[in-house]
PDB file of C-alpha atoms in Angstrom:
ATOM      1  CA  UNK A   1     -62.358  23.344 -63.606  1.00  0.00           C
ATOM      2  CA  UNK A   2     -63.887  26.769 -64.298  1.00  0.00           C
ATOM      3  CA  UNK A   3     -61.441  29.822 -64.258  1.00  0.00           C
ATOM      4  CA  UNK A   4     -63.258  31.463 -61.299  1.00  0.00           C
ATOM      5  CA  UNK A   5     -63.550  28.287 -59.045  1.00  0.00           C
ATOM      6  CA  UNK A   6     -61.608  28.660 -55.788  1.00  0.00           C
ATOM      7  CA  UNK A   7     -58.321  27.002 -55.256  1.00  0.00           C
ATOM      8  CA  UNK A   8     -56.922  25.317 -52.015  1.00  0.00           C
ATOM      9  CA  UNK A   9     -53.155  26.048 -51.089  1.00  0.00           C
ATOM     10  CA  UNK A  10     -52.101  22.472 -50.210  1.00  0.00           C
ATOM     11  CA  UNK A  11     -48.538  22.487 -49.852  1.00  0.00           C
ATOM     12  CA  UNK A  12     -45.351  24.644 -50.248  1.00  0.00           C
ATOM     13  CA  UNK A  13     -41.648  24.132 -49.822  1.00  0.00           C
ATOM     14  CA  UNK A  14     -38.760  26.684 -50.058  1.00  0.00           C
ATOM     15  CA  UNK A  15     -35.377  25.392 -51.315  1.00  0.00           C
ATOM     16  CA  UNK A  16     -33.390  28.827 -51.464  1.00  0.00           C
ATOM     17  CA  UNK A  17     -34.463  32.379 -50.928  1.00  0.00           C
ATOM     18  CA  UNK A  18     -35.560  32.731 -54.508  1.00  0.00           C
ATOM     19  CA  UNK A  19     -36.426  29.126 -55.340  1.00  0.00           C
ATOM     20  CA  UNK A  20     -39.740  27.534 -54.048  1.00  0.00           C
ATOM     21  CA  UNK A  21     -42.703  25.244 -54.938  1.00  0.00           C
ATOM     22  CA  UNK A  22     -46.324  25.779 -54.013  1.00  0.00           C
ATOM     23  CA  UNK A  23     -49.210  23.185 -54.825  1.00  0.00           C
ATOM     24  CA  UNK A  24     -52.910  24.211 -55.441  1.00  0.00           C
ATOM     25  CA  UNK A  25     -55.767  22.050 -55.993  1.00  0.00           C
ATOM     26  CA  UNK A  26     -59.544  22.433 -57.005  1.00  0.00           C
ATOM     27  CA  UNK A  27     -62.521  21.961 -54.786  1.00  0.00           C
ATOM     28  CA  UNK A  28     -63.764  18.907 -56.800  1.00  0.00           C
ATOM     29  CA  UNK A  29     -62.754  15.818 -55.089  1.00  0.00           C
ATOM     30  CA  UNK A  30     -64.503  13.704 -57.853  1.00  0.00           C
ATOM     31  CA  UNK A  31     -62.258  15.222 -60.548  1.00  0.00           C
ATOM     32  CA  UNK A  32     -58.955  15.962 -58.459  1.00  0.00           C
ATOM     33  CA  UNK A  33     -56.235  17.820 -60.045  1.00  0.00           C
ATOM     34  CA  UNK A  34     -53.098  19.456 -58.512  1.00  0.00           C
ATOM     35  CA  UNK A  35     -51.334  22.416 -59.955  1.00  0.00           C
ATOM     36  CA  UNK A  36     -47.623  22.222 -58.984  1.00  0.00           C
ATOM     37  CA  UNK A  37     -45.913  25.628 -59.460  1.00  0.00           C
ATOM     38  CA  UNK A  38     -42.161  26.120 -59.132  1.00  0.00           C
ATOM     39  CA  UNK A  39     -40.658  29.602 -58.761  1.00  0.00           C
ATOM     40  CA  UNK A  40     -36.912  30.329 -59.700  1.00  0.00           C
ATOM     41  CA  UNK A  41     -36.133  33.952 -59.170  1.00  0.00           C
ATOM     42  CA  UNK A  42     -32.915  34.174 -61.115  1.00  0.00           C
ATOM     43  CA  UNK A  43     -34.807  33.407 -64.427  1.00  0.00           C
ATOM     44  CA  UNK A  44     -36.422  35.876 -66.773  1.00  0.00           C
ATOM     45  CA  UNK A  45     -39.639  33.667 -66.753  1.00  0.00           C
ATOM     46  CA  UNK A  46     -39.411  32.377 -63.195  1.00  0.00           C
ATOM     47  CA  UNK A  47     -42.697  30.327 -63.133  1.00  0.00           C
ATOM     48  CA  UNK A  48     -42.957  26.753 -64.123  1.00  0.00           C
ATOM     49  CA  UNK A  49     -46.263  24.584 -63.879  1.00  0.00           C
ATOM     50  CA  UNK A  50     -47.152  20.900 -63.886  1.00  0.00           C
ATOM     51  CA  UNK A  51     -50.626  19.459 -63.589  1.00  0.00           C
ATOM     52  CA  UNK A  52     -51.223  16.132 -61.870  1.00  0.00           C
ATOM     53  CA  UNK A  53     -54.394  14.212 -61.703  1.00  0.00           C
ATOM     54  CA  UNK A  54     -54.028  13.534 -57.845  1.00  0.00           C
ATOM     55  CA  UNK A  55     -54.108  15.247 -54.528  1.00  0.00           C
ATOM     56  CA  UNK A  56     -50.573  16.248 -53.423  1.00  0.00           C
ATOM     57  CA  UNK A  57     -49.947  15.581 -49.829  1.00  0.00           C
ATOM     58  CA  UNK A  58     -46.320  15.887 -49.552  1.00  0.00           C
ATOM     59  CA  UNK A  59     -43.490  17.713 -51.227  1.00  0.00           C
ATOM     60  CA  UNK A  60     -39.622  17.343 -50.941  1.00  0.00           C
ATOM     61  CA  UNK A  61     -36.879  18.986 -53.145  1.00  0.00           C
ATOM     62  CA  UNK A  62     -33.390  19.979 -53.615  1.00  0.00           C
ATOM     63  CA  UNK A  63     -31.130  22.215 -55.898  1.00  0.00           C
ATOM     64  CA  UNK A  64     -29.577  19.978 -58.711  1.00  0.00           C
ATOM     65  CA  UNK A  65     -26.192  19.851 -59.934  1.00  0.00           C
ATOM     66  CA  UNK A  66     -27.248  22.419 -62.763  1.00  0.00           C
ATOM     67  CA  UNK A  67     -28.475  24.930 -59.937  1.00  0.00           C
ATOM     68  CA  UNK A  68     -32.138  24.077 -60.752  1.00  0.00           C
ATOM     69  CA  UNK A  69     -34.613  22.745 -58.470  1.00  0.00           C
ATOM     70  CA  UNK A  70     -35.733  19.111 -58.323  1.00  0.00           C
ATOM     71  CA  UNK A  71     -39.151  18.671 -56.852  1.00  0.00           C
ATOM     72  CA  UNK A  72     -40.760  15.435 -55.386  1.00  0.00           C
ATOM     73  CA  UNK A  73     -44.410  15.636 -55.022  1.00  0.00           C
ATOM     74  CA  UNK A  74     -46.303  12.877 -53.327  1.00  0.00           C
ATOM     75  CA  UNK A  75     -49.971  12.061 -53.708  1.00  0.00           C
ATOM     76  CA  UNK A  76     -52.248  10.479 -51.170  1.00  0.00           C
ATOM     77  CA  UNK A  77     -52.640   7.317 -53.261  1.00  0.00           C
ATOM     78  CA  UNK A  78     -48.930   6.783 -53.269  1.00  0.00           C
ATOM     79  CA  UNK A  79     -47.894   8.549 -56.649  1.00  0.00           C
ATOM     80  CA  UNK A  80     -44.321   9.940 -56.705  1.00  0.00           C
ATOM     81  CA  UNK A  81     -43.731  12.593 -59.279  1.00  0.00           C
ATOM     82  CA  UNK A  82     -40.301  13.718 -59.998  1.00  0.00           C
ATOM     83  CA  UNK A  83     -40.027  17.270 -61.585  1.00  0.00           C
ATOM     84  CA  UNK A  84     -36.398  18.265 -62.463  1.00  0.00           C
ATOM     85  CA  UNK A  85     -36.719  21.725 -63.746  1.00  0.00           C
ATOM     86  CA  UNK A  86     -35.721  21.923 -67.536  1.00  0.00           C
ATOM     87  CA  UNK A  87     -36.233  18.121 -67.970  1.00  0.00           C
ATOM     88  CA  UNK A  88     -39.090  15.775 -68.409  1.00  0.00           C
ATOM     89  CA  UNK A  89     -41.284  14.809 -65.329  1.00  0.00           C
ATOM     90  CA  UNK A  90     -41.343  11.076 -64.257  1.00  0.00           C
ATOM     91  CA  UNK A  91     -43.866   9.215 -62.330  1.00  0.00           C
ATOM     92  CA  UNK A  92     -43.841   5.961 -60.149  1.00  0.00           C
ATOM     93  CA  UNK A  93     -46.444   4.360 -57.932  1.00  0.00           C
ATOM     94  CA  UNK A  94     -45.867   2.766 -54.463  1.00  0.00           C
ATOM     95  CA  UNK A  95     -47.517  -0.547 -54.765  1.00  0.00           C
ATOM     96  CA  UNK A  96     -50.426  -1.254 -52.426  1.00  0.00           C
ATOM     97  CA  UNK A  97     -50.706   2.354 -51.037  1.00  0.00           C
ATOM     98  CA  UNK A  98     -53.839   4.288 -51.562  1.00  0.00           C
ATOM     99  CA  UNK A  99     -57.524   3.998 -51.247  1.00  0.00           C
ATOM    100  CA  UNK A 100     -58.906   4.258 -54.971  1.00  0.00           C
ATOM    101  CA  UNK A 101     -55.832   2.993 -56.757  1.00  0.00           C
ATOM    102  CA  UNK A 102     -56.427  -0.175 -58.665  1.00  0.00           C
ATOM    103  CA  UNK A 103     -53.611  -1.845 -56.723  1.00  0.00           C
ATOM    104  CA  UNK A 104     -54.850  -0.442 -53.156  1.00  0.00           C
ATOM    105  CA  UNK A 105     -54.655  -2.824 -50.450  1.00  0.00           C
ATOM    106  CA  UNK A 106     -56.026  -2.099 -46.764  1.00  0.00           C
ATOM    107  CA  UNK A 107     -52.923   0.164 -45.993  1.00  0.00           C
ATOM    108  CA  UNK A 108     -54.832   3.426 -47.034  1.00  0.00           C
ATOM    109  CA  UNK A 109     -53.416   6.922 -47.923  1.00  0.00           C
ATOM    110  CA  UNK A 110     -49.831   7.951 -47.588  1.00  0.00           C
ATOM    111  CA  UNK A 111     -49.257  11.453 -46.232  1.00  0.00           C
ATOM    112  CA  UNK A 112     -45.501  12.647 -46.037  1.00  0.00           C
ATOM    113  CA  UNK A 113     -42.198  12.582 -48.022  1.00  0.00           C
ATOM    114  CA  UNK A 114     -38.758  13.403 -46.915  1.00  0.00           C
ATOM    115  CA  UNK A 115     -35.458  13.664 -48.800  1.00  0.00           C
ATOM    116  CA  UNK A 116     -32.682  12.364 -46.670  1.00  0.00           C
ATOM    117  CA  UNK A 117     -29.453  12.465 -48.814  1.00  0.00           C
ATOM    118  CA  UNK A 118     -30.366  10.981 -52.189  1.00  0.00           C
ATOM    119  CA  UNK A 119     -33.137   8.665 -50.521  1.00  0.00           C
ATOM    120  CA  UNK A 120     -36.826   9.533 -50.442  1.00  0.00           C
ATOM    121  CA  UNK A 121     -38.705   8.249 -47.312  1.00  0.00           C
ATOM    122  CA  UNK A 122     -42.544   8.141 -47.457  1.00  0.00           C
ATOM    123  CA  UNK A 123     -44.983   7.555 -44.544  1.00  0.00           C
ATOM    124  CA  UNK A 124     -48.434   6.309 -44.363  1.00  0.00           C
ATOM    125  CA  UNK A 125     -51.531   6.149 -42.233  1.00  0.00           C
ATOM    126  CA  UNK A 126     -51.243   2.358 -41.351  1.00  0.00           C
ATOM    127  CA  UNK A 127     -47.559   2.100 -40.171  1.00  0.00           C
ATOM    128  CA  UNK A 128     -46.111   2.475 -43.583  1.00  0.00           C
ATOM    129  CA  UNK A 129     -42.373   3.749 -44.270  1.00  0.00           C
ATOM    130  CA  UNK A 130     -41.157   3.191 -47.764  1.00  0.00           C
ATOM    131  CA  UNK A 131     -37.643   3.871 -48.946  1.00  0.00           C
ATOM    132  CA  UNK A 132     -37.462   5.002 -52.656  1.00  0.00           C
ATOM    133  CA  UNK A 133     -33.973   5.321 -54.550  1.00  0.00           C
ATOM    134  CA  UNK A 134     -33.402   5.612 -58.373  1.00  0.00           C
ATOM    135  CA  UNK A 135     -33.198   1.905 -58.687  1.00  0.00           C
ATOM    136  CA  UNK A 136     -36.409   1.104 -56.792  1.00  0.00           C
ATOM    137  CA  UNK A 137     -38.641   1.009 -53.653  1.00  0.00           C
ATOM    138  CA  UNK A 138     -39.186  -1.005 -50.719  1.00  0.00           C
ATOM    139  CA  UNK A 139     -40.106  -0.833 -46.826  1.00  0.00           C
ATOM    140  CA  UNK A 140     -37.699   0.850 -44.693  1.00  0.00           C
ATOM    141  CA  UNK A 141     -36.528  -1.925 -42.109  1.00  0.00           C
ATOM    142  CA  UNK A 142     -40.059  -3.255 -42.067  1.00  0.00           C
ATOM    143  CA  UNK A 143     -39.432  -5.970 -39.261  1.00  0.00           C
ATOM    144  CA  UNK A 144     -38.145  -3.084 -36.941  1.00  0.00           C
ATOM    145  CA  UNK A 145     -40.912  -0.525 -37.471  1.00  0.00           C
ATOM    146  CA  UNK A 146     -42.729   0.615 -34.395  1.00  0.00           C
ATOM    147  CA  UNK A 147     -45.915  -1.636 -33.744  1.00  0.00           C
ATOM    148  CA  UNK A 148     -49.237  -0.602 -32.162  1.00  0.00           C
ATOM    149  CA  UNK A 149     -49.531  -1.613 -28.432  1.00  0.00           C
ATOM    150  CA  UNK A 150     -52.363  -4.024 -27.432  1.00  0.00           C
ATOM    151  CA  UNK A 151     -54.868  -1.295 -26.526  1.00  0.00           C
ATOM    152  CA  UNK A 152     -54.366   0.520 -29.720  1.00  0.00           C
ATOM    153  CA  UNK A 153     -55.845  -0.071 -33.237  1.00  0.00           C
ATOM    154  CA  UNK A 154     -52.936   1.222 -35.520  1.00  0.00           C
ATOM    155  CA  UNK A 155     -50.343   3.584 -35.761  1.00  0.00           C
ATOM    156  CA  UNK A 156     -50.329   6.636 -38.038  1.00  0.00           C
ATOM    157  CA  UNK A 157     -46.707   7.531 -39.472  1.00  0.00           C
ATOM    158  CA  UNK A 158     -46.529  11.124 -40.214  1.00  0.00           C
ATOM    159  CA  UNK A 159     -43.829  13.844 -40.690  1.00  0.00           C
ATOM    160  CA  UNK A 160     -40.336  12.509 -40.875  1.00  0.00           C
ATOM    161  CA  UNK A 161     -36.950  14.260 -40.793  1.00  0.00           C
ATOM    162  CA  UNK A 162     -33.214  13.389 -40.483  1.00  0.00           C
ATOM    163  CA  UNK A 163     -29.679  14.100 -41.321  1.00  0.00           C
ATOM    164  CA  UNK A 164     -28.787  10.487 -42.456  1.00  0.00           C
ATOM    165  CA  UNK A 165     -30.584   7.238 -42.914  1.00  0.00           C
ATOM    166  CA  UNK A 166     -29.232   6.188 -39.393  1.00  0.00           C
ATOM    167  CA  UNK A 167     -30.382   9.421 -37.676  1.00  0.00           C
ATOM    168  CA  UNK A 168     -34.207  10.010 -38.286  1.00  0.00           C
ATOM    169  CA  UNK A 169     -37.047  11.327 -36.281  1.00  0.00           C
ATOM    170  CA  UNK A 170     -40.808  10.633 -36.877  1.00  0.00           C
ATOM    171  CA  UNK A 171     -44.087  11.865 -35.748  1.00  0.00           C
ATOM    172  CA  UNK A 172     -46.432   8.829 -34.826  1.00  0.00           C
ATOM    173  CA  UNK A 173     -50.076   8.944 -33.886  1.00  0.00           C
ATOM    174  CA  UNK A 174     -51.450   6.254 -31.664  1.00  0.00           C
ATOM    175  CA  UNK A 175     -55.107   5.415 -32.518  1.00  0.00           C
ATOM    176  CA  UNK A 176     -57.017   3.752 -29.686  1.00  0.00           C
ATOM    177  CA  UNK A 177     -59.004   0.506 -30.367  1.00  0.00           C
ATOM    178  CA  UNK A 178     -62.824   1.326 -30.567  1.00  0.00           C
ATOM    179  CA  UNK A 179     -64.748   0.900 -27.533  1.00  0.00           C
ATOM    180  CA  UNK A 180     -68.175   0.407 -29.221  1.00  0.00           C
ATOM    181  CA  UNK A 181     -70.031  -2.652 -28.019  1.00  0.00           C
ATOM    182  CA  UNK A 182     -73.447  -4.315 -27.919  1.00  0.00           C
ATOM    183  CA  UNK A 183     -75.619  -3.851 -24.886  1.00  0.00           C
ATOM    184  CA  UNK A 184     -75.481  -6.406 -22.096  1.00  0.00           C
ATOM    185  CA  UNK A 185     -78.634  -8.341 -21.002  1.00  0.00           C
ATOM    186  CA  UNK A 186     -78.990  -6.235 -17.874  1.00  0.00           C
ATOM    187  CA  UNK A 187     -78.658  -2.983 -20.028  1.00  0.00           C
ATOM    188  CA  UNK A 188     -81.289  -4.289 -22.431  1.00  0.00           C
ATOM    189  CA  UNK A 189     -83.698  -5.157 -19.633  1.00  0.00           C
ATOM    190  CA  UNK A 190     -83.233  -1.652 -18.104  1.00  0.00           C
ATOM    191  CA  UNK A 191     -83.654  -0.079 -21.467  1.00  0.00           C
ATOM    192  CA  UNK A 192     -87.111  -1.945 -21.996  1.00  0.00           C
ATOM    193  CA  UNK A 193     -88.151  -0.891 -18.657  1.00  0.00           C
ATOM    194  CA  UNK A 194     -87.289   2.740 -19.206  1.00  0.00           C
ATOM    195  CA  UNK A 195     -89.270   2.737 -22.492  1.00  0.00           C
ATOM    196  CA  UNK A 196     -92.330   1.158 -20.854  1.00  0.00           C
ATOM    197  CA  UNK A 197     -92.217   3.896 -18.436  1.00  0.00           C
ATOM    198  CA  UNK A 198     -92.034   6.655 -21.138  1.00  0.00           C
ATOM    199  CA  UNK A 199     -88.463   7.685 -20.199  1.00  0.00           C
ATOM    200  CA  UNK A 200     -87.190   7.575 -23.844  1.00  0.00           C
ATOM    201  CA  UNK A 201     -84.169   9.919 -23.355  1.00  0.00           C
ATOM    202  CA  UNK A 202     -82.764   7.780 -20.561  1.00  0.00           C
ATOM    203  CA  UNK A 203     -83.220   4.735 -22.549  1.00  0.00           C
ATOM    204  CA  UNK A 204     -81.522   6.196 -25.579  1.00  0.00           C
ATOM    205  CA  UNK A 205     -78.497   7.310 -23.289  1.00  0.00           C
ATOM    206  CA  UNK A 206     -77.946   3.719 -22.374  1.00  0.00           C
ATOM    207  CA  UNK A 207     -77.831   2.626 -26.001  1.00  0.00           C
ATOM    208  CA  UNK A 208     -75.670   5.742 -27.053  1.00  0.00           C
ATOM    209  CA  UNK A 209     -73.156   4.965 -24.095  1.00  0.00           C
ATOM    210  CA  UNK A 210     -72.602   1.501 -25.427  1.00  0.00           C
ATOM    211  CA  UNK A 211     -72.557   2.553 -29.014  1.00  0.00           C
ATOM    212  CA  UNK A 212     -70.064   5.436 -28.444  1.00  0.00           C
ATOM    213  CA  UNK A 213     -67.932   3.962 -25.522  1.00  0.00           C
ATOM    214  CA  UNK A 214     -65.151   5.937 -23.955  1.00  0.00           C
ATOM    215  CA  UNK A 215     -63.744   8.880 -25.794  1.00  0.00           C
ATOM    216  CA  UNK A 216     -61.045   7.847 -28.272  1.00  0.00           C
ATOM    217  CA  UNK A 217     -58.298  10.258 -28.022  1.00  0.00           C
ATOM    218  CA  UNK A 218     -55.229  10.043 -30.312  1.00  0.00           C
ATOM    219  CA  UNK A 219     -51.977  10.154 -28.676  1.00  0.00           C
ATOM    220  CA  UNK A 220     -48.755  11.617 -30.260  1.00  0.00           C
ATOM    221  CA  UNK A 221     -45.287  10.145 -29.870  1.00  0.00           C
ATOM    222  CA  UNK A 222     -41.757  11.286 -31.348  1.00  0.00           C
ATOM    223  CA  UNK A 223     -39.495   8.410 -32.474  1.00  0.00           C
ATOM    224  CA  UNK A 224     -35.940   8.492 -33.198  1.00  0.00           C
ATOM    225  CA  UNK A 225     -34.024   5.790 -35.400  1.00  0.00           C
ATOM    226  CA  UNK A 226     -30.447   5.294 -34.477  1.00  0.00           C
ATOM    227  CA  UNK A 227     -29.795   2.941 -37.274  1.00  0.00           C
ATOM    228  CA  UNK A 228     -30.602  -0.233 -35.132  1.00  0.00           C
ATOM    229  CA  UNK A 229     -33.995   0.490 -33.601  1.00  0.00           C
ATOM    230  CA  UNK A 230     -36.821   3.111 -33.118  1.00  0.00           C
ATOM    231  CA  UNK A 231     -37.144   4.540 -29.605  1.00  0.00           C
ATOM    232  CA  UNK A 232     -39.707   6.984 -28.229  1.00  0.00           C
ATOM    233  CA  UNK A 233     -38.141  10.224 -27.278  1.00  0.00           C
ATOM    234  CA  UNK A 234     -41.234  12.396 -26.448  1.00  0.00           C
ATOM    235  CA  UNK A 235     -44.582  11.885 -25.291  1.00  0.00           C
ATOM    236  CA  UNK A 236     -46.210  15.429 -25.684  1.00  0.00           C
ATOM    237  CA  UNK A 237     -49.064  16.592 -23.543  1.00  0.00           C
ATOM    238  CA  UNK A 238     -51.267  19.610 -24.301  1.00  0.00           C
ATOM    239  CA  UNK A 239     -49.972  21.606 -21.319  1.00  0.00           C
ATOM    240  CA  UNK A 240     -49.088  21.586 -17.579  1.00  0.00           C
ATOM    241  CA  UNK A 241     -52.643  22.210 -16.411  1.00  0.00           C
ATOM    242  CA  UNK A 242     -54.233  20.272 -19.273  1.00  0.00           C
ATOM    243  CA  UNK A 243     -52.604  16.679 -19.326  1.00  0.00           C
ATOM    244  CA  UNK A 244     -54.457  15.311 -22.237  1.00  0.00           C
ATOM    245  CA  UNK A 245     -52.182  13.565 -24.904  1.00  0.00           C
ATOM    246  CA  UNK A 246     -51.455  15.712 -27.779  1.00  0.00           C
ATOM    247  CA  UNK A 247     -50.296  14.867 -31.334  1.00  0.00           C
ATOM    248  CA  UNK A 248     -47.397  16.234 -33.244  1.00  0.00           C
ATOM    249  CA  UNK A 249     -47.266  17.698 -36.793  1.00  0.00           C
ATOM    250  CA  UNK A 250     -43.784  18.937 -37.674  1.00  0.00           C
ATOM    251  CA  UNK A 251     -40.123  18.309 -37.064  1.00  0.00           C
ATOM    252  CA  UNK A 252     -37.316  20.794 -37.551  1.00  0.00           C
ATOM    253  CA  UNK A 253     -33.618  19.913 -37.245  1.00  0.00           C
ATOM    254  CA  UNK A 254     -31.743  22.966 -36.263  1.00  0.00           C
ATOM    255  CA  UNK A 255     -28.473  20.815 -35.678  1.00  0.00           C
ATOM    256  CA  UNK A 256     -27.666  17.110 -35.161  1.00  0.00           C
ATOM    257  CA  UNK A 257     -27.910  18.009 -31.357  1.00  0.00           C
ATOM    258  CA  UNK A 258     -30.851  20.293 -31.308  1.00  0.00           C
ATOM    259  CA  UNK A 259     -34.075  18.893 -32.640  1.00  0.00           C
ATOM    260  CA  UNK A 260     -37.546  20.642 -32.441  1.00  0.00           C
ATOM    261  CA  UNK A 261     -40.995  19.124 -32.754  1.00  0.00           C
ATOM    262  CA  UNK A 262     -44.423  21.024 -32.742  1.00  0.00           C
ATOM    263  CA  UNK A 263     -47.944  20.061 -32.494  1.00  0.00           C
ATOM    264  CA  UNK A 264     -51.525  20.939 -31.367  1.00  0.00           C
ATOM    265  CA  UNK A 265     -52.404  23.442 -28.570  1.00  0.00           C
ATOM    266  CA  UNK A 266     -48.903  24.876 -28.641  1.00  0.00           C
ATOM    267  CA  UNK A 267     -46.889  21.916 -27.918  1.00  0.00           C
ATOM    268  CA  UNK A 268     -43.107  22.331 -28.506  1.00  0.00           C
ATOM    269  CA  UNK A 269     -40.666  19.566 -27.932  1.00  0.00           C
ATOM    270  CA  UNK A 270     -36.946  20.336 -27.904  1.00  0.00           C
ATOM    271  CA  UNK A 271     -34.019  18.027 -27.198  1.00  0.00           C
ATOM    272  CA  UNK A 272     -31.305  15.795 -28.699  1.00  0.00           C
ATOM    273  CA  UNK A 273     -30.968  12.096 -29.734  1.00  0.00           C
ATOM    274  CA  UNK A 274     -29.529  10.695 -26.523  1.00  0.00           C
ATOM    275  CA  UNK A 275     -31.380  12.474 -23.901  1.00  0.00           C
ATOM    276  CA  UNK A 276     -35.111  13.118 -22.962  1.00  0.00           C
ATOM    277  CA  UNK A 277     -36.758  15.790 -24.896  1.00  0.00           C
ATOM    278  CA  UNK A 278     -38.144  18.969 -23.020  1.00  0.00           C
ATOM    279  CA  UNK A 279     -41.769  19.526 -23.640  1.00  0.00           C
ATOM    280  CA  UNK A 280     -43.060  23.187 -23.310  1.00  0.00           C
ATOM    281  CA  UNK A 281     -46.522  23.624 -21.988  1.00  0.00           C
ATOM    282  CA  UNK A 282     -48.977  25.506 -24.162  1.00  0.00           C
ATOM    283  CA  UNK A 283     -48.885  28.586 -21.579  1.00  0.00           C
ATOM    284  CA  UNK A 284     -45.130  28.727 -22.250  1.00  0.00           C
ATOM    285  CA  UNK A 285     -45.176  28.880 -25.942  1.00  0.00           C
ATOM    286  CA  UNK A 286     -45.417  32.757 -26.384  1.00  0.00           C
ATOM    287  CA  UNK A 287     -42.450  33.102 -23.999  1.00  0.00           C
ATOM    288  CA  UNK A 288     -40.340  30.818 -26.102  1.00  0.00           C
ATOM    289  CA  UNK A 289     -41.560  32.409 -29.375  1.00  0.00           C
ATOM    290  CA  UNK A 290     -40.325  35.740 -28.188  1.00  0.00           C
ATOM    291  CA  UNK A 291     -37.028  34.163 -27.138  1.00  0.00           C
ATOM    292  CA  UNK A 292     -36.684  32.533 -30.424  1.00  0.00           C
ATOM    293  CA  UNK A 293     -37.993  35.247 -32.734  1.00  0.00           C
ATOM    294  CA  UNK A 294     -34.571  36.467 -33.926  1.00  0.00           C
ATOM    295  CA  UNK A 295     -33.263  33.019 -34.164  1.00  0.00           C
ATOM    296  CA  UNK A 296     -33.004  30.814 -37.612  1.00  0.00           C
ATOM    297  CA  UNK A 297     -36.527  28.978 -36.326  1.00  0.00           C
ATOM    298  CA  UNK A 298     -38.173  32.136 -35.163  1.00  0.00           C
ATOM    299  CA  UNK A 299     -39.543  33.220 -38.446  1.00  0.00           C
TER     300      UNK A 299
END
């Protein structure tokens, strides 16, 4: 990368008021490198830098027993880099994850990492949820993971957060099955007739309608894991007067009985484990932001 090439700010995480991590990457996807910068404000030389040959899509971390940060960086290909400040960096790979990795299967990219206690949980684009510990890695209760309903192609597991391994929340995107199809005999006959009449645009519209099918709209769900099963606790919509399904992007646990999830078009979900979540329409968003501006999540 040239010194004057622009950088993307991909990820950031704050551990304390004077310890945080940011990740930058270059614009060249053919020669991808990420630059992981860690700031420790109490040190005379506060910045540390690590370079990895992957795109980093997830960050987690904690303050170690020595008072210094430990950062966990996840690449989209399933690489997990552990960066304990003052010690050597370690690396391991989630088998089968990724697109271009030599061991990649059809699972695709992973996209999120969370630290719950001493366990790392990694989610992915095709219903992947992995559990990583110091001794190894495996799927997290694979036989109990949410499954795509009949009319959906697959589920995208996204941001995850929780207080313990038996109290987790996860954003899930439902991806509908493609409605593309071949033309029927009647449609083909009508299309030929229109072409003979010189009505080319109308003939093309018949073909395009079948090729495109009905609009595919991704739908979001907020799931809760109680240690035994996953249960849907919220189905966000984009607003009172716009009832389209909406997806979620982030989860914040203010307390064990006060959970927040946010998504597109101003969607805010708020609730607790054993009751339905309240979903704020987009027109209420600013009202609630004002109410919460002096609270812990208002910043």
